[in-house]
Short mmCIF file of C-alpha atoms and ligand atoms in Angstrom, two decimals:
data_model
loop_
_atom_site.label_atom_id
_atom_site.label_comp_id
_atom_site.label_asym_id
_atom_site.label_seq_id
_atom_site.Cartn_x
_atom_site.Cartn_y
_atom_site.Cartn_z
CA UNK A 1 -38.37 -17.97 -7.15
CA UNK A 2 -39.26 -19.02 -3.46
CA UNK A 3 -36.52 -21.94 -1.69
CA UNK A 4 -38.86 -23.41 0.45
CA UNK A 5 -35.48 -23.97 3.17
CA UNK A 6 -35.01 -20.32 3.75
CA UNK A 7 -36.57 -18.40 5.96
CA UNK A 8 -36.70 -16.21 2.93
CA UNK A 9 -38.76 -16.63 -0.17
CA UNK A 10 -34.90 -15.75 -1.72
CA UNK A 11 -34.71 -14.30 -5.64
CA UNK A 12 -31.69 -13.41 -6.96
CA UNK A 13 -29.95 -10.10 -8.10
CA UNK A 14 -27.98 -9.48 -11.23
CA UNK A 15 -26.04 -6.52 -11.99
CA UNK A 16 -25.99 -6.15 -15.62
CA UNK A 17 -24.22 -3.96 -18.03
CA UNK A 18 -26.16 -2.14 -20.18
CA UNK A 19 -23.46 -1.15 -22.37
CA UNK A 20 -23.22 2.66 -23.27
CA UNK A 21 -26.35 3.29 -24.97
CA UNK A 22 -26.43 1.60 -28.56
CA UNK A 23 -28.89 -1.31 -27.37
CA UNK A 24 -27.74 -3.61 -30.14
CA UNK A 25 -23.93 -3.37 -27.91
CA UNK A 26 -25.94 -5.42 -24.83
CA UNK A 27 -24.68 -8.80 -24.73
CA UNK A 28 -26.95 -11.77 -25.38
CA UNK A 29 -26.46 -12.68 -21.68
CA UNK A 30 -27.85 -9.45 -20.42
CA UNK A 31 -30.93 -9.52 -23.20
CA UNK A 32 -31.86 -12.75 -21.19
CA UNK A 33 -31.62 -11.42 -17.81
CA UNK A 34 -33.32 -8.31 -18.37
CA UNK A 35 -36.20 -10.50 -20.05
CA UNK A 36 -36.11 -12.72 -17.26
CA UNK A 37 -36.53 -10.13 -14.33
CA UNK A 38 -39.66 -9.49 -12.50
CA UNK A 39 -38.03 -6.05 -11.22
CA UNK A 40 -35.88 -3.80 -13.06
CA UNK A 41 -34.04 -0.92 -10.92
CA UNK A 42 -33.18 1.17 -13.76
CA UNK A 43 -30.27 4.01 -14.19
CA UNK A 44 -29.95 7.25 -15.64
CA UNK A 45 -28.22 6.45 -18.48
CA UNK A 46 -29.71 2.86 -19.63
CA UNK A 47 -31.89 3.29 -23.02
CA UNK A 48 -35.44 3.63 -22.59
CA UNK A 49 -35.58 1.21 -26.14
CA UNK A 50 -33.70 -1.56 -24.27
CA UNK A 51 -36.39 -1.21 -21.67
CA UNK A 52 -39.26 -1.36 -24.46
CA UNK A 53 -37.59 -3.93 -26.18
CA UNK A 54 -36.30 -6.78 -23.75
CA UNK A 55 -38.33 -6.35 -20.38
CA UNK A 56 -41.09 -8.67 -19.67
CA UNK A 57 -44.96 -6.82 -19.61
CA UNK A 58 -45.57 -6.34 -15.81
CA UNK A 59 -42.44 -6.28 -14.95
CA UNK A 60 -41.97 -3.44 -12.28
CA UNK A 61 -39.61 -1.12 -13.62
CA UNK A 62 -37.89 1.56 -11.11
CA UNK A 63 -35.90 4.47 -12.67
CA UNK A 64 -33.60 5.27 -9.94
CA UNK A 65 -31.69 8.18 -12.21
CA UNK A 66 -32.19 11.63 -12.29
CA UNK A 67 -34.23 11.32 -15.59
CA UNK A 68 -37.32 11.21 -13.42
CA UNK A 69 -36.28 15.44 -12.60
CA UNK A 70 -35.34 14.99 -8.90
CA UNK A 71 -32.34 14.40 -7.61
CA UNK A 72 -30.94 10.85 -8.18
CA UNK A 73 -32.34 8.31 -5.59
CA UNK A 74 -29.67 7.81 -2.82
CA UNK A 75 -28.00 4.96 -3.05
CA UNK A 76 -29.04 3.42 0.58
CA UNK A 77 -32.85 3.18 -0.82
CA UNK A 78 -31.56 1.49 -3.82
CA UNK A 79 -29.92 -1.27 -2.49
CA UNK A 80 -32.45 -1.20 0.65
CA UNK A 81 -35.47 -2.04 -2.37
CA UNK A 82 -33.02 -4.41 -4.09
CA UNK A 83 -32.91 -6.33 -1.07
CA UNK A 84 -36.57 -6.22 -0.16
CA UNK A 85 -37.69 -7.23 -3.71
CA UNK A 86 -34.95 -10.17 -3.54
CA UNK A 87 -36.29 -11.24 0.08
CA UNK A 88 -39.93 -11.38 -1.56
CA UNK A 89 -38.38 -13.74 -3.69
CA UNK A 90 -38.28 -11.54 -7.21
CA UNK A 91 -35.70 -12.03 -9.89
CA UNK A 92 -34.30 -8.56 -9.50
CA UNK A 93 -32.24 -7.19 -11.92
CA UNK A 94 -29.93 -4.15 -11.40
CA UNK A 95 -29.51 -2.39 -14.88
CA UNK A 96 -26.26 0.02 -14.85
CA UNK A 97 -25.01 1.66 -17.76
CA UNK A 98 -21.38 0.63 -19.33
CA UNK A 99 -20.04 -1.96 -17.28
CA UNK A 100 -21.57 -2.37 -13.28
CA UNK A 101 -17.72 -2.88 -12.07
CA UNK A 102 -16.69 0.48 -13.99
CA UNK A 103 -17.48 3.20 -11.75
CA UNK A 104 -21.39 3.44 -10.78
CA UNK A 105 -20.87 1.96 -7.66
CA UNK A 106 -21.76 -1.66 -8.59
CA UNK A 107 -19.09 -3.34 -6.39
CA UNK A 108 -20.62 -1.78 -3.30
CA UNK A 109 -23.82 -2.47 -4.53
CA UNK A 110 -22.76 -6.29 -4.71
CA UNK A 111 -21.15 -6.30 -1.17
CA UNK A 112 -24.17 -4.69 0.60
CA UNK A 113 -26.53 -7.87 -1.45
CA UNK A 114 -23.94 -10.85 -0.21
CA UNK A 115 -23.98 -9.05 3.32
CA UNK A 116 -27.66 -9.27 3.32
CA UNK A 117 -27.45 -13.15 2.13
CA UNK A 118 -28.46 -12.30 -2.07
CA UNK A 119 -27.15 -14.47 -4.37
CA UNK A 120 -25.70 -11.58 -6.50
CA UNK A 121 -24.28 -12.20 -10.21
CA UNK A 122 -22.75 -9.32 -12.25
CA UNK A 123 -22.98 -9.19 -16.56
CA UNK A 124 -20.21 -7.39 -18.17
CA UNK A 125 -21.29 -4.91 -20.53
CA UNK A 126 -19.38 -2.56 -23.06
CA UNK A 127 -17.98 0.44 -20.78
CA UNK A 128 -18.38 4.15 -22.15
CA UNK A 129 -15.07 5.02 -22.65
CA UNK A 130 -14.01 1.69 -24.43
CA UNK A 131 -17.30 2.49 -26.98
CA UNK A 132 -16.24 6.36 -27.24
CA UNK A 133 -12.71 5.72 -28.64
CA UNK A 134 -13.95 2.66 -30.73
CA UNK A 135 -16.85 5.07 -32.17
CA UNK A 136 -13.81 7.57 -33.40
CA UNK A 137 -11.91 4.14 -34.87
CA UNK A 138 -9.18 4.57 -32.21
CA UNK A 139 -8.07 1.88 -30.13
CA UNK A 140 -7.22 2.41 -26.61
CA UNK A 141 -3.89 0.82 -26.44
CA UNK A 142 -1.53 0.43 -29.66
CA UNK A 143 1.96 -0.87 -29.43
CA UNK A 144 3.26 2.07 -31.06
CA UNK A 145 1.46 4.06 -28.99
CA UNK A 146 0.08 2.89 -25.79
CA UNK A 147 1.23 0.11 -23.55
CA UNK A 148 -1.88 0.43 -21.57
CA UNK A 149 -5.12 1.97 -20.40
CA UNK A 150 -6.42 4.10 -17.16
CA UNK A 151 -10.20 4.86 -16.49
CA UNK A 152 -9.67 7.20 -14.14
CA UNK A 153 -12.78 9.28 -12.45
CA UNK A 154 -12.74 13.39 -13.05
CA UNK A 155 -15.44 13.52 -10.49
CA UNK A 156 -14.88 15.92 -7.47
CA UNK A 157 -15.38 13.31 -4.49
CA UNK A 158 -18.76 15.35 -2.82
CA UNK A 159 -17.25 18.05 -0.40
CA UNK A 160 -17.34 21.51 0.23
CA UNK A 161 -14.47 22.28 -2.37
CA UNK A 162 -16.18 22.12 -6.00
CA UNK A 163 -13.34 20.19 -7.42
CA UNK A 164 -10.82 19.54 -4.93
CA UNK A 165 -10.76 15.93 -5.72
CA UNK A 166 -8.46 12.90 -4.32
CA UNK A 167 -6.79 12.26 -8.01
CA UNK A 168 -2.97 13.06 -8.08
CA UNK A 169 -3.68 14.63 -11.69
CA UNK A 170 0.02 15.18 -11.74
CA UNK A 171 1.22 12.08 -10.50
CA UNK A 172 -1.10 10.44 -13.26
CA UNK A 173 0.16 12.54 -15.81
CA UNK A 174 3.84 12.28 -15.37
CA UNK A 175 2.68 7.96 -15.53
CA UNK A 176 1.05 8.45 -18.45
CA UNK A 177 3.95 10.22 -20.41
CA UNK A 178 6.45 7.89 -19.12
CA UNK A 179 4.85 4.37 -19.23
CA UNK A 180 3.06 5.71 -22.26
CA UNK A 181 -0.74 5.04 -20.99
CA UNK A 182 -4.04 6.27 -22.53
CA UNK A 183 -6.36 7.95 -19.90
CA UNK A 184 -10.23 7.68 -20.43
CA UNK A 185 -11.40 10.24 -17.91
CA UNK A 186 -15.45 9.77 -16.77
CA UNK A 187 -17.17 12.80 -15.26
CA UNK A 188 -14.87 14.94 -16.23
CA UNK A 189 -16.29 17.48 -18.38
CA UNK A 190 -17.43 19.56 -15.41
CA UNK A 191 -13.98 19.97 -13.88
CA UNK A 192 -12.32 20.01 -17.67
CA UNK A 193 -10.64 23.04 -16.49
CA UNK A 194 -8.67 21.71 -13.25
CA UNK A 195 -7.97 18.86 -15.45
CA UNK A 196 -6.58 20.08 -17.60
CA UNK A 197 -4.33 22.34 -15.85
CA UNK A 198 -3.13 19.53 -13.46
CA UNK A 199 -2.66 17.19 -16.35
CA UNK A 200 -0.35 19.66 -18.25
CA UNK A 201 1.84 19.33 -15.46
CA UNK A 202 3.13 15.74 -16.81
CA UNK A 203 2.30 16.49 -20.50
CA UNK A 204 3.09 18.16 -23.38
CA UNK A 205 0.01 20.75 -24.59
CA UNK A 206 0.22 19.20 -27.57
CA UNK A 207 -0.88 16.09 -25.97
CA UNK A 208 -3.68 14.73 -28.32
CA UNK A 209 -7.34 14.94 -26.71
CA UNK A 210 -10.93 13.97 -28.04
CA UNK A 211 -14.09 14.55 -26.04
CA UNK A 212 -16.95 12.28 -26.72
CA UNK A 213 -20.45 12.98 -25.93
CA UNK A 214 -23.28 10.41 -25.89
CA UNK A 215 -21.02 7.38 -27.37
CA UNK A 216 -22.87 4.87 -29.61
CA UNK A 217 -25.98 6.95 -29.95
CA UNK A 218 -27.99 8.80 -32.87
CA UNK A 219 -26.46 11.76 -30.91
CA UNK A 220 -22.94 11.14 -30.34
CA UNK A 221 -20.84 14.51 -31.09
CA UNK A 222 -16.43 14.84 -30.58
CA UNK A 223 -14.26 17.25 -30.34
CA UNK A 224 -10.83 16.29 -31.38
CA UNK A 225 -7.74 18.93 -30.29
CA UNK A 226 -4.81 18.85 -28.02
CA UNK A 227 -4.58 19.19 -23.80
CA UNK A 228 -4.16 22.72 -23.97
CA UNK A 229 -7.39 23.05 -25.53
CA UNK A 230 -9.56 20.93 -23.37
CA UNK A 231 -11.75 23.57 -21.86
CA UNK A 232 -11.61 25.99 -24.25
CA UNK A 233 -12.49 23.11 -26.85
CA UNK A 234 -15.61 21.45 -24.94
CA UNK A 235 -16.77 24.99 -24.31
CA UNK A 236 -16.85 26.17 -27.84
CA UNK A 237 -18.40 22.76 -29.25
CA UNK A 238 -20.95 23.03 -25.46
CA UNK A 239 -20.16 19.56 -25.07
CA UNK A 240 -21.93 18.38 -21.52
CA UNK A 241 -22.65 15.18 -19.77
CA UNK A 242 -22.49 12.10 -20.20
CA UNK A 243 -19.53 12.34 -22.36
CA UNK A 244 -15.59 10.95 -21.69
CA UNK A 245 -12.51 12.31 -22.38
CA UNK A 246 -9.68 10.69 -23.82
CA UNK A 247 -6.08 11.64 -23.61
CA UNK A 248 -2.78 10.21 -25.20
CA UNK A 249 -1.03 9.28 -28.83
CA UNK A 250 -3.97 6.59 -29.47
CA UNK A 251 -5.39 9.63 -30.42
CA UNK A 252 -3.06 11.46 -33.03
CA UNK A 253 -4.12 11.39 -36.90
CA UNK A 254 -7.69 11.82 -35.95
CA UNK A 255 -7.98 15.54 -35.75
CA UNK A 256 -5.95 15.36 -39.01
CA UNK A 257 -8.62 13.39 -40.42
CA UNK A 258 -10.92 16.26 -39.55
CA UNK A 259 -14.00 14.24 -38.61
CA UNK A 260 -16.61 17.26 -38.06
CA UNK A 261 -19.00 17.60 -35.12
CA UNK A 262 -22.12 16.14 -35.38
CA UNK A 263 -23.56 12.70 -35.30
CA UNK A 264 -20.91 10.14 -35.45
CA UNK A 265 -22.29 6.91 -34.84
CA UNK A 266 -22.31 4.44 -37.31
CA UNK A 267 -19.00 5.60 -38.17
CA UNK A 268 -17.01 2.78 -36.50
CA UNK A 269 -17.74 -0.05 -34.45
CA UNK A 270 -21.83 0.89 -33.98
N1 LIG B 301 -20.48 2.21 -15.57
C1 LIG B 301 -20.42 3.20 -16.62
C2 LIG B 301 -19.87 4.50 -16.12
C3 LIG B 301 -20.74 5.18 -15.06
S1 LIG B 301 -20.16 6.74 -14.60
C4 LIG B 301 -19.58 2.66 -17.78
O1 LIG B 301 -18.94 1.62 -17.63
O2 LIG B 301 -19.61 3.26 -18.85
C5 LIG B 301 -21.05 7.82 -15.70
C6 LIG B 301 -20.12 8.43 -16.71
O3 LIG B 301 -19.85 7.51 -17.75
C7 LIG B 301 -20.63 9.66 -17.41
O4 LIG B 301 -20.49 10.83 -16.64
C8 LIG B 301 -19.74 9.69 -18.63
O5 LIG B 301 -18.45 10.16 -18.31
C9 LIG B 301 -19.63 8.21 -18.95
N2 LIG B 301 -20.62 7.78 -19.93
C10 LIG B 301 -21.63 6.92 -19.76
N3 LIG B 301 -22.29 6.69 -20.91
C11 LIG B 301 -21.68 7.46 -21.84
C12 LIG B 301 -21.85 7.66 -23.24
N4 LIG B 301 -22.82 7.03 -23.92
N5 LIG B 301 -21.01 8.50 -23.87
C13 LIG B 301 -20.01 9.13 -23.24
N6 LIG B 301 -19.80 8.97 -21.91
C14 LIG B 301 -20.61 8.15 -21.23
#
């Protein structure tokens, strides 16, 4: 949409949540904007049927994941086309699995568009690890259990050092047990191991523990077993990416309810 008193034809960006895979978990404010955008920057793990579903014929549509094999587009060229698309004057939109403000870099991604003078407007959507506990009918706080919630990254910050990351595992851990928190761990399946090892510093072994691959999909598999199992657990089920880990009391009951692997959704909540 061109404003004829900028120097700019200037569109607009939106950051929108595509939820964590289900497309029927997209909010009716995100439907709209991905039907109203003209260019679609597209992640890794947004649903290809959301795409087929909602976005306008001819709009342009830019997978920026890995999906397309190479390595995922740096992040520079993403925002650096977001802003050229938005300077041509198209309603871009900027579609981020889970929720743009949880992990996925969406709040640099909206600092970078306001420096370069885009109007920039963000739509919550349903984060992964909220969907993954919900999916297993656990909630993520319980006031016999839980008095709150951490999302916490298990990603190695990039460096030399495979997983010599900047969490204080420990320090986290010992929180946990004593303000009695739920962690929901992202990325962390790859460095399960350190994790778990670090965590056990602060926490019993017995510490309840479910692993949940693909949330809200046909696909979805668990694993539900105890800290001192992590590894050994997501190893022997070959769990992998995308999946989240969740850790804490929420959890007990549900490996005595002995939900087997295999496709969980439309057990709860999808
Ligand atoms: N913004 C996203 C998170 C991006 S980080 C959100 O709010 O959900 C990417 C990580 O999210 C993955 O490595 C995985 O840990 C988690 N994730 C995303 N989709 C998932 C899904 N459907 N099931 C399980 N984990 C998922």
């Amino acid at each position: 949409m061109n404003r004829p008193t900028s120097s700019f034809a200037t569109g607009s960006c939106t950051l929108v949540g595509a939820g964590p895979g289900d497309p029927e978990l997209l909010t009716i404010k995100a439907v709209k904007a991905i039907q109203a955008a003209t260019v679609l920057l597209v992640d890794d793990l947004v649903s290809e049927s959301i795409l087929s579903s909602y976005a306008r014929p001819g709009a342009r549509i830019v997978h920026v994941g890995k999906r397309g094999g190479c390595k995922s587009t740096p992040q520079a060229f993403i925002e650096r086309l977001m802003i050229t698309a938005a300077h041509e004057g198209e309603t871009v939109v900027r579609l981020k699995g889970g929720d743009p403000f949880i992990f996925g870099r969406g709040g640099e991604e909206v600092e970078h568009l306001r420096e370069a003078g885009i109007e920039c407007t963000v739509i919550n959507g349903i984060t992964a690890g909220l969907a993954a506990a919900t999916s297993l009918g656990v909630p993520l706080t319980h006031r016999d259990h839980a008095q709150g919630v951490v999302f916490v990254t298990g990603h190695a910050k990039t460096g030399a050092g495979a997983h010599e990351d900047a969490t204080d595992w420990r320090a986290l851990a010992a929180t946990a047990h004593n303000a009695r928190l739920t962690l929901v761990i992202y990325m962390g399946v790859a460095g399960a191991g350190h994790i778990e090892r670090e965590l056990l510093h602060g926490l019993p072994g017995d510490t309840p523990v479910a692993v949940v691959q693909h949330a809200s999909l046909p696909q979805q598999r668990h694993i539900a077993t105890t800290l001192d199992r992590l590894q050994a657990g997501i190893a022997e089920a070959g769990l992998a990416s995308p999946a989240v880990i969740v850790v804490g009391d929420v959890l007990r009951g549900l490996a005595a309810a002995a939900l087997p692997l295999g496709s969980d959704a439309g057990r709860f909540g999808t």
